[in-house]
Coordinates of C-alpha atoms and ligand atoms in Angstrom, one line a residue:
X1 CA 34.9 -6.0 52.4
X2 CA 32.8 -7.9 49.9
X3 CA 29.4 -6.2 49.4
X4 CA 25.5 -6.9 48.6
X5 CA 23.8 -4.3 45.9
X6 CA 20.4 -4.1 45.8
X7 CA 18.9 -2.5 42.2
X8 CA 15.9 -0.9 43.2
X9 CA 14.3 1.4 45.7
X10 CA 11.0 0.5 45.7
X11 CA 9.2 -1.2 48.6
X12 CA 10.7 -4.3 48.2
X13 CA 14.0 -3.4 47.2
X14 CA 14.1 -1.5 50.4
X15 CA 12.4 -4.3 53.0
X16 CA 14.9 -6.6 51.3
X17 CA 17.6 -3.7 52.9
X18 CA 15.6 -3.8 56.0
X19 CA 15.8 -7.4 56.7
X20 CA 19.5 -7.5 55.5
X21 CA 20.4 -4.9 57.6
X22 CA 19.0 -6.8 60.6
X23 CA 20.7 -10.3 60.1
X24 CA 24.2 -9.1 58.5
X25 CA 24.7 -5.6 60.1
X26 CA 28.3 -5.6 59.5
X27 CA 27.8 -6.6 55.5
X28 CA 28.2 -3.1 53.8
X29 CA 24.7 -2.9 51.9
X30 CA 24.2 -1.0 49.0
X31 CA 20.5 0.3 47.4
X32 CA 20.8 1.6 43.7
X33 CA 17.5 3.5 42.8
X34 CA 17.2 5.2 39.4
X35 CA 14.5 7.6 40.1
X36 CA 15.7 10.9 42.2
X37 CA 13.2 9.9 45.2
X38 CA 12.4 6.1 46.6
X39 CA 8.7 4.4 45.5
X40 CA 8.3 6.8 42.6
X41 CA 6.9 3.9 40.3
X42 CA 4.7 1.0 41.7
X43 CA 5.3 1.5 45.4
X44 CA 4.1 5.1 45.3
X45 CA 1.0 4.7 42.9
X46 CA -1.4 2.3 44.0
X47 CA -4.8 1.5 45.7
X48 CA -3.0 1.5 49.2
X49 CA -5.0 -1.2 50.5
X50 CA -3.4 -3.6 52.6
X51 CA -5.2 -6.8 51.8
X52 CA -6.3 -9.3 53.6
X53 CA -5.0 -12.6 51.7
X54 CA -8.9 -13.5 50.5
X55 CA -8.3 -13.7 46.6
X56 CA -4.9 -16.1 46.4
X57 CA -4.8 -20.0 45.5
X58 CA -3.9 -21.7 49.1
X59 CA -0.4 -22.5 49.6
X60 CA 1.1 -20.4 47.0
X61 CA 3.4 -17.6 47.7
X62 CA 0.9 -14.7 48.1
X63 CA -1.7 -17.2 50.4
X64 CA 1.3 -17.2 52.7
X65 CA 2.7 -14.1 52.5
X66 CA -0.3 -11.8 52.5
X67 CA -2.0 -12.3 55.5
X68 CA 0.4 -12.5 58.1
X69 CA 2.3 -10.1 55.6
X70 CA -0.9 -7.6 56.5
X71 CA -0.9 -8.0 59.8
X72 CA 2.3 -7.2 60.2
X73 CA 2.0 -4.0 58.2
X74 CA -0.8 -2.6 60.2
X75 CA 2.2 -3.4 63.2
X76 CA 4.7 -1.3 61.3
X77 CA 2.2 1.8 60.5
X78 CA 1.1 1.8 63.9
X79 CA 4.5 1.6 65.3
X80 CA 5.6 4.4 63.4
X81 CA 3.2 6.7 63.3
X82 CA 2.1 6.1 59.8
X83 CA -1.6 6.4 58.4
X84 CA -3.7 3.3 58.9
X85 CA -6.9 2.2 59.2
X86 CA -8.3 -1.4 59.9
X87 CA -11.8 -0.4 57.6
X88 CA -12.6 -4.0 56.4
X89 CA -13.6 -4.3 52.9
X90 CA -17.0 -5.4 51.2
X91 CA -16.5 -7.9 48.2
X92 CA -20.4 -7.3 46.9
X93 CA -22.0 -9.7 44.4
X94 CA -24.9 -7.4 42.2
X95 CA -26.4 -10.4 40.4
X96 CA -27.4 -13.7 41.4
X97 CA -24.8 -15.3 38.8
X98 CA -22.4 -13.7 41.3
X99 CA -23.0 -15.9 44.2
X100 CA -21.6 -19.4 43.7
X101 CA -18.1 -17.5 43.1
X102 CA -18.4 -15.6 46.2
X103 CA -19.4 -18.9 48.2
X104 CA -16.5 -19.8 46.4
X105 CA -14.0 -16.7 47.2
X106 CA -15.4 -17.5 50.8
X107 CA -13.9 -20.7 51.2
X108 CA -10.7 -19.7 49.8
X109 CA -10.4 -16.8 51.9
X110 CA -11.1 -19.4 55.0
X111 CA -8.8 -21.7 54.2
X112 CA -6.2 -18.3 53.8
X113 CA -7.1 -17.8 57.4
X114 CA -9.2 -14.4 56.3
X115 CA -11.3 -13.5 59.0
X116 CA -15.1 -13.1 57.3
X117 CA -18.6 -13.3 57.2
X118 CA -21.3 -14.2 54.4
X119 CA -23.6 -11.0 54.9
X120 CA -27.6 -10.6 52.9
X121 CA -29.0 -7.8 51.2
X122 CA -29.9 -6.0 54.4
X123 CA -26.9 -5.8 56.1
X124 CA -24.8 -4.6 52.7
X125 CA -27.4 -1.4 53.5
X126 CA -26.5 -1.0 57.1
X127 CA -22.6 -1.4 56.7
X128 CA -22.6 1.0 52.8
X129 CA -26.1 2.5 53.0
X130 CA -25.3 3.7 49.3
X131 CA -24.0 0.4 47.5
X132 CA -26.4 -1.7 45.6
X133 CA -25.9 -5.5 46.3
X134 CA -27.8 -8.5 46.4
X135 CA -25.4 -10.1 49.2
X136 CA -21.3 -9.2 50.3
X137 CA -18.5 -10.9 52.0
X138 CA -17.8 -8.5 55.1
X139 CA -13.9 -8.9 55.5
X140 CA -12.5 -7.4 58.6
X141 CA -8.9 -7.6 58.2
X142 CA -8.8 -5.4 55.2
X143 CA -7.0 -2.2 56.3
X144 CA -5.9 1.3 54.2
X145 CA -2.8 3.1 54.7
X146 CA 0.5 5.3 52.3
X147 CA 2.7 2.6 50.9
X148 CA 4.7 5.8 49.5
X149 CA 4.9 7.1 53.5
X150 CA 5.9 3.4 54.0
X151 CA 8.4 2.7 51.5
X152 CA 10.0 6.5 52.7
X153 CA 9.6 5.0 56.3
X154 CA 11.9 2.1 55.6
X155 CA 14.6 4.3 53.7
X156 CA 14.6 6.5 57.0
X157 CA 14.9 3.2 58.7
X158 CA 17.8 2.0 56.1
X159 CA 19.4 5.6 56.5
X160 CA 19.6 5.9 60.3
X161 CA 21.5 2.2 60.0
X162 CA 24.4 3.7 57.8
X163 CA 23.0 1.9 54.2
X164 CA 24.3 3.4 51.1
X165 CA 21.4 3.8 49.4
X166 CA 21.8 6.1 46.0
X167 CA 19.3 7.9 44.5
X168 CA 19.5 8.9 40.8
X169 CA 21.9 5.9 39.9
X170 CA 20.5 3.9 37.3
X171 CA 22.4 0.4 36.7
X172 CA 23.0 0.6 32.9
X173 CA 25.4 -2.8 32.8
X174 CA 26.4 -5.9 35.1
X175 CA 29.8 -7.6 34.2
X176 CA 30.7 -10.4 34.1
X177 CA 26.9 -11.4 34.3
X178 CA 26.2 -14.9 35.7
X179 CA 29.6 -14.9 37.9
X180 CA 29.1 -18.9 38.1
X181 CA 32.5 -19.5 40.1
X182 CA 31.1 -17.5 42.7
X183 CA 32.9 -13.9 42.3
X184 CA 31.9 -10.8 42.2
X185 CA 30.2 -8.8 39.9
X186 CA 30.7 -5.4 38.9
X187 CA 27.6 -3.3 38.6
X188 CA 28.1 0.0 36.7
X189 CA 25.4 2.7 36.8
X190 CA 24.9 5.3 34.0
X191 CA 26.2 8.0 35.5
X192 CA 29.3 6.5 35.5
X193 CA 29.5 4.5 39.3
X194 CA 31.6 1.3 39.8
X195 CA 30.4 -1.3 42.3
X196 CA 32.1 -4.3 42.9
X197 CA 29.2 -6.9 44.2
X198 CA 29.4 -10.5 45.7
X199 CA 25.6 -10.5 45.7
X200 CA 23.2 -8.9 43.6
X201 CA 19.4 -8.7 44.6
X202 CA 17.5 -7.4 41.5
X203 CA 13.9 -5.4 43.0
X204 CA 13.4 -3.5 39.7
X205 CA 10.4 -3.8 39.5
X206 CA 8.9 -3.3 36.0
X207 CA 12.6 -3.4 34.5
X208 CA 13.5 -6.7 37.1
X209 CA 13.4 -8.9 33.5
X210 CA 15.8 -6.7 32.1
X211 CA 18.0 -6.3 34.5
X212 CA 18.4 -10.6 35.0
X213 CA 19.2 -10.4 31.0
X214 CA 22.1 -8.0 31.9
X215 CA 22.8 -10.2 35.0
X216 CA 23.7 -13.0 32.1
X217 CA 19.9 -15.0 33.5
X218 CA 16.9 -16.2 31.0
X219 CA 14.2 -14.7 33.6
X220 CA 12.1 -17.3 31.8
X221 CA 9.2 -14.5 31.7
X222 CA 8.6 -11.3 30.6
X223 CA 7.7 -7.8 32.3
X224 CA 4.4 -6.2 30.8
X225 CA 3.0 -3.3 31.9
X226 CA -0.7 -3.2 32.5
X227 CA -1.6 0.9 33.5
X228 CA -4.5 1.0 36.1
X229 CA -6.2 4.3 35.8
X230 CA -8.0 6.0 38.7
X231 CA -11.0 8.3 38.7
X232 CA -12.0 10.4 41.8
X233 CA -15.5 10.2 43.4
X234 CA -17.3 13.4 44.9
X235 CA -19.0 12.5 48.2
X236 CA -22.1 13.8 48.3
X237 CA -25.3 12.0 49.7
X238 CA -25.6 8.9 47.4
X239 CA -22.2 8.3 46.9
X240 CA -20.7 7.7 50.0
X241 CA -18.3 4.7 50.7
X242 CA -16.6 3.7 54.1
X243 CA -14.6 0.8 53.5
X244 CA -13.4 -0.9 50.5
X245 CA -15.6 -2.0 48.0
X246 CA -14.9 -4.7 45.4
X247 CA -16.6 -6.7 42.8
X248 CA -16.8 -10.5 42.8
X249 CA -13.7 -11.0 40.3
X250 CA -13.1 -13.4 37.7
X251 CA -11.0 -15.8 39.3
X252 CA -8.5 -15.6 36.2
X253 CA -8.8 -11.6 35.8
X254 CA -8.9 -10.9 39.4
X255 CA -7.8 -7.2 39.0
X256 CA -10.5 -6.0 36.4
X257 CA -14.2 -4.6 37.4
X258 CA -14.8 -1.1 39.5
X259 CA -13.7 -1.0 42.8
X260 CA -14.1 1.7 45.4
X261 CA -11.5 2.9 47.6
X262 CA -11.4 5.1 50.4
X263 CA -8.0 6.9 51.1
X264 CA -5.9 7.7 54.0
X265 CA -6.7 11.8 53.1
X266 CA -10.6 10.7 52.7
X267 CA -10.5 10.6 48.9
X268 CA -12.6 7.9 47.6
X269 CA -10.7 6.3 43.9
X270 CA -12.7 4.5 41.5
X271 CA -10.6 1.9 40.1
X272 CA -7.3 1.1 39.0
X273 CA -8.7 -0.5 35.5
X274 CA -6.4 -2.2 33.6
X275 CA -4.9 -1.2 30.3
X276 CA -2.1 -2.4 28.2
X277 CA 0.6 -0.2 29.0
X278 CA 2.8 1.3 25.3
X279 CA 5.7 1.8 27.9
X280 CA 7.3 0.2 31.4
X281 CA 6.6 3.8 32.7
X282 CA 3.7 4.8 30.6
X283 CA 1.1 6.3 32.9
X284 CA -0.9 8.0 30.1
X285 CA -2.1 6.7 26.6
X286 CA 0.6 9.0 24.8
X287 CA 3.4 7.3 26.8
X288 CA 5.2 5.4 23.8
X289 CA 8.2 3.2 24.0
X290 CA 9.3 1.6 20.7
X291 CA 10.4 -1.8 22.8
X292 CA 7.4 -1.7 24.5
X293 CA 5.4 -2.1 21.4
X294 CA 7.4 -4.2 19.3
X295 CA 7.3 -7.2 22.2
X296 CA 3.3 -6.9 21.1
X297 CA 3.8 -8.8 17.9
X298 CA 7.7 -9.7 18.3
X299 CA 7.2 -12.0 21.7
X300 CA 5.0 -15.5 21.1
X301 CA 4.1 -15.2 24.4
X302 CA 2.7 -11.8 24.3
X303 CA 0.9 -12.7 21.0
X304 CA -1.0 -16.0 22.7
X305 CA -2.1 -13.6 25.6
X306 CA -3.7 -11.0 23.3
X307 CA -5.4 -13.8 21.6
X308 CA -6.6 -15.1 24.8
X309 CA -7.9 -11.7 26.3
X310 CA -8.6 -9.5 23.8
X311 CA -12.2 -9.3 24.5
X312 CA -11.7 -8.1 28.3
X313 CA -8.3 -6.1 27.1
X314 CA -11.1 -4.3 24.5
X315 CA -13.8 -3.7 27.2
X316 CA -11.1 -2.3 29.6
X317 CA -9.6 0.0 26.6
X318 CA -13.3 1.3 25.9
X319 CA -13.8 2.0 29.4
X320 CA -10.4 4.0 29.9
X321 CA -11.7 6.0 26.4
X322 CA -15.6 6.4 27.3
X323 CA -16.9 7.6 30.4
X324 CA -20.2 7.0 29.9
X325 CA -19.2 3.2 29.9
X326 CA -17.1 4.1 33.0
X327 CA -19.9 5.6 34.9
X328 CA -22.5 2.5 33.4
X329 CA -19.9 0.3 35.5
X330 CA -19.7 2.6 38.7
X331 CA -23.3 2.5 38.9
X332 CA -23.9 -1.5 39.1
X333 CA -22.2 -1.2 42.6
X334 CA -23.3 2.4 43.4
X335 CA -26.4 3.4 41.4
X336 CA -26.7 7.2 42.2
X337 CA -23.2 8.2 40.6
X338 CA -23.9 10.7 37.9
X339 CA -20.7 11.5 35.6
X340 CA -20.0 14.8 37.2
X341 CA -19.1 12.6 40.1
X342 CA -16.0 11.5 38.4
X343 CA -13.0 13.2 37.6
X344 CA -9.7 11.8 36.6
X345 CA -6.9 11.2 39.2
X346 CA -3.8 9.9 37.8
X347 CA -2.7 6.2 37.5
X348 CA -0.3 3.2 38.4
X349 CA 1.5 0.9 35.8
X350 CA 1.4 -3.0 37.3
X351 CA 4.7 -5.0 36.3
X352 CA 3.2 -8.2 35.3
X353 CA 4.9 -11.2 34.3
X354 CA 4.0 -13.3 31.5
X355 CA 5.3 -16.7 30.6
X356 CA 6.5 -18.2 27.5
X357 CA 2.9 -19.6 27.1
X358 CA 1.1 -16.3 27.2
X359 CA -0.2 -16.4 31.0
X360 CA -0.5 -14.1 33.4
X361 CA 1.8 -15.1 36.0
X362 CA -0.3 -14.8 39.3
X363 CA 2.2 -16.0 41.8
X364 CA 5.5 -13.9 43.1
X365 CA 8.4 -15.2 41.5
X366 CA 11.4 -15.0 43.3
X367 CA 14.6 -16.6 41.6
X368 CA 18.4 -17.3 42.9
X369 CA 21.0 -18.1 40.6
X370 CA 24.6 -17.9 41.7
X371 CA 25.7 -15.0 43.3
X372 CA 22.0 -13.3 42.5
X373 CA 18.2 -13.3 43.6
X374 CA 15.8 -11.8 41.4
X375 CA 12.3 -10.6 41.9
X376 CA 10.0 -11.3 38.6
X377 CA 6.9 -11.1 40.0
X378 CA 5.9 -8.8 42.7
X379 CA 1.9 -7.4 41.8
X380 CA -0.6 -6.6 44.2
X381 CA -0.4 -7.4 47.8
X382 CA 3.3 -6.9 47.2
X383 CA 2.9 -4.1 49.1
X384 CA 0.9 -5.5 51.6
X385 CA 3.2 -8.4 52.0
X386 CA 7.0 -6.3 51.9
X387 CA 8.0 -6.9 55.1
X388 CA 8.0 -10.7 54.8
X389 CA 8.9 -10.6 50.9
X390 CA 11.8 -8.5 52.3
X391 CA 12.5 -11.5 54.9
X392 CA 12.3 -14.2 52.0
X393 CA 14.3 -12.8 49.6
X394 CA 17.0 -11.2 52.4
X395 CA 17.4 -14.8 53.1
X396 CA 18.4 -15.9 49.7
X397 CA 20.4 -13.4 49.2
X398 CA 22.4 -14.2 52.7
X399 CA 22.5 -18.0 51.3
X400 CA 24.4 -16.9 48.5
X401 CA 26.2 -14.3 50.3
X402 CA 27.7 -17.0 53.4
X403 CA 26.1 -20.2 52.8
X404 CA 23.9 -20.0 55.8
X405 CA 20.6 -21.7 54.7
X406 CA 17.9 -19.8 53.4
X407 CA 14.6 -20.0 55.9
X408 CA 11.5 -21.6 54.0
X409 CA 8.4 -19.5 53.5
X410 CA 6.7 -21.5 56.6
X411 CA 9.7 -20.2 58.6
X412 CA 10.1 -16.7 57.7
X413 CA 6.0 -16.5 58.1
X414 CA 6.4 -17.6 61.6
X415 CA 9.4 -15.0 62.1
Ligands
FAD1 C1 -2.4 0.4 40.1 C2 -1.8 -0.5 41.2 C3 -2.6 -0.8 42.3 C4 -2.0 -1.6 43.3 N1 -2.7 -1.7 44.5 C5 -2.1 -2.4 45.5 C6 -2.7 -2.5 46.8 O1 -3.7 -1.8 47.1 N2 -2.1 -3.2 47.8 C7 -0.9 -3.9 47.5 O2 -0.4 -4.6 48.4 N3 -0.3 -3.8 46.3 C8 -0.8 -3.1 45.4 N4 -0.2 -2.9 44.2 C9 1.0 -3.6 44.0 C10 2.2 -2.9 44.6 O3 2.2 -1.5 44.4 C11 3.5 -3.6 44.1 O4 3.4 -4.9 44.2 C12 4.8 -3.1 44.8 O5 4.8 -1.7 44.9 C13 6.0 -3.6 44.1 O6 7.1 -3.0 44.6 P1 8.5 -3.1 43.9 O7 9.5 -2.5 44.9 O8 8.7 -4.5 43.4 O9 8.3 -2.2 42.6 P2 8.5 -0.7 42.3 O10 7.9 0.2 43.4 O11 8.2 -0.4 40.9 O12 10.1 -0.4 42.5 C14 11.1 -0.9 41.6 C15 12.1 0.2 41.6 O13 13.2 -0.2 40.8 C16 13.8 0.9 40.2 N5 14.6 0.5 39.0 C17 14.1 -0.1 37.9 N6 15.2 -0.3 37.0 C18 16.3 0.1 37.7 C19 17.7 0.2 37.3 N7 18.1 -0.3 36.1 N8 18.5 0.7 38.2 C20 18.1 1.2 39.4 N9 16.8 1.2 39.8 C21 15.9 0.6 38.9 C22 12.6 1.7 39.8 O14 12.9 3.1 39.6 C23 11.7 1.5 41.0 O15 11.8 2.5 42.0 C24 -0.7 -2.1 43.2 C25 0.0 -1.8 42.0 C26 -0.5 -1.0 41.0 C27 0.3 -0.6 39.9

């Protein structure tokens, strides 16, 4: 019987399993995942924060799949016994500059359907008795939780249902890439594996570009890898933090400044940052990749968006290099942090597309071509949002697969 492969076995490549395994049972399903254990790359190295939906333009993808997205991943935790915790988050302006954004960020996040409030000086001090800010928006449907317990949640799920799903099999090649008659494709991993495939789903992730070239598809972007570094913070008197705390962002940057971030285990992280990555898995400086590096200068695309950022990509290098700066940072939000507060603890690399025009692609990107959907784009809340991306994407893929329509965002929101 004719089969769907799914490259990737990180949190979307698995709720795009999930959801398939729910509406064609009887379709044998197969998950390739390179790595020797499932969410070893973004899925498993993140700020765990399932978002609220505040930040995104309305009506794009991530508007509409975040916050019901959330709400339905605070179901799933509960439901099986993962760690969550409904903490609400603090977006905190420190200077008075700050304020028409965040009356700004506010509306967005109503017209999102966030649930918040607009909150003074004095009631920053009651709710984060430790965090300097002139004024906050108080969001309450900002939760925490393990997307690695998650994403090893729905391979359990995918396992006890009978789906293939193969650990250490990286797809080196795809033949007869582009299959526009309709037919199958044969994926071929590099330990030698032969899989015949009527539909191909490509969730890889910081690689997914790569993979559509071998599929025979122009992705029309291309994958760069932006590491976001995390420090540890002591909590001692002075330093405490309860809930999520963010800076007002930069509406075009909205991943730089310091954020705080309570974990699950009660570890508080100071970051992620964002630095260019030299590699698609390069979580430390002296993670080099010759490809990598070449795109710098090679790709016009990547060249217009150094030119456009440098000045932030600089500040963010700096910071990465100097902790002194790092700590000067810290301390706009939380003034009592000394240095010895801070101690290094490990790092994520973002997959981030970038178009032919040198912009950061802020939107998921989801693509079908015949016989194929690919991911492009899948950054932050992809996590929070899985279970519906997983709905979206399983519905393209079932298009392609049997012709039954695919449901529209609108419907696979509503369930
Ligand atoms: C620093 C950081 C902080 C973040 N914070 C949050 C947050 O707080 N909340 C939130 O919602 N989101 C957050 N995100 C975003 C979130 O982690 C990602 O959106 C999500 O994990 C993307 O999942 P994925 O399955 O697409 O990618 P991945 O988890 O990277 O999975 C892709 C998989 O494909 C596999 N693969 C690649 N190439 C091949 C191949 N050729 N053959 C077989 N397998 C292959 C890889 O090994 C990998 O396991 C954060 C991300 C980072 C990096």
């Amino acid at each position: 019987m004719s089969r769907i492969v799914i490259i990737g076995g990180g949190i979307v490549g698995l709720a795009t399993a999930k959801a398939l395994s729910e509406t064609l049972p009887d379709v044998p399903l197969t998950v390739l995942e390179a790595e020797d254990r499932v969410g070893v790359h973004q899925s498993g190295h993140n700020s765990n924060v399932i978002h609220s939906g505040l930040y995104y333009p309305p009506g794009s993808l991530k508007a509409r799949l975040a916050r019901q997205g959330g709400e339905l991943m605070i179901r799933y935790c509960e439901e099986h016994g993962l760690p969550v915790d409904r903490r609400g988050k603090l977006v905190v302006a420190t200077a008075t500059s700050q304020l028409v954004p965040m009356a700004e960020l506010a509306r967005r996040g109503r017209a999102n359907g966030v649930t918040l409030r607009e909150i003074g000086e004095e009631e920053v001090r009651e709710l984060e008795p430790d965090v300097a800010g002139i004024a906050a928006l108080d969001i309450a449907d900002t939760a925490i939780t393990d997307f690695a317990a998650v994403t090893r949640s729905y391979a359990a799920e995918l396992a006890a249902r009978g789906v293939d799903l193969r650990l250490g099999a990286r797809v080196a090649a795809v033949d007869r890439p582009g299959a526009r008659d309709g037919g199958p494709v044969v994926v071929r991993t590099e330990r030698g594996e032969e899989l015949e495939a009527t539909v191909l789903v490509n969730c890889a992730g910081l690689f997914s570009d790569r993979v559509a070239r071998m599929c025979g598809v122009d992705p029309g972007v291309r994958v760069q890898p932006f590491r976001g570094e995390y420090s540890a913070l002591a909590q001692r008197a002075g330093t405490t933090v309860h809930r999520p705390v963010y800076p007002v962002p930069d509406p075009e940057l909205p991943f730089l400044g310091v954020h705080l971030t309570p974990g699950v285990d009660g570890t508080v992280h100071v970051g992620p940052n964002a630095v260019p990555a030299f590699s698609r898995t390069g979580y430390r400086w002296r993670d080099l990749d010759a490809s990598t590096i070449s795109a710098w200068w090679r790709d016009p695309g990547m060249r217009r968006l150094a030119r456009s950022y440098w000045r932030d990509g600089a500040r963010e290098v700096v910071r990465s290099l100097s902790k002194p700066m790092l700590v000067a940072d810290v301390r706009r939000l939380l003034p009592q942090v000394r240095s010895h507060d801070l101690r290094r603890a490990g790092a994520g690399v973002r997959a981030q597309a970038v178009d032919d025009a040198g912009r950061l692609v802020d939107d998921f990107v989801v693509r079908a071509t015949p016989g194929a959907v690919h991911v492009l784009n899948a950054p932050s809340p992809a996590a929070t949002s899985s279970l519906l991306i997983g709905r979206y994407v399983a519905g393209l893929a079932r298009e392609a697969y049997d012709g039954t329509p695919a449901p529209d965002v609108a419907a696979v929101v509503s369930g």
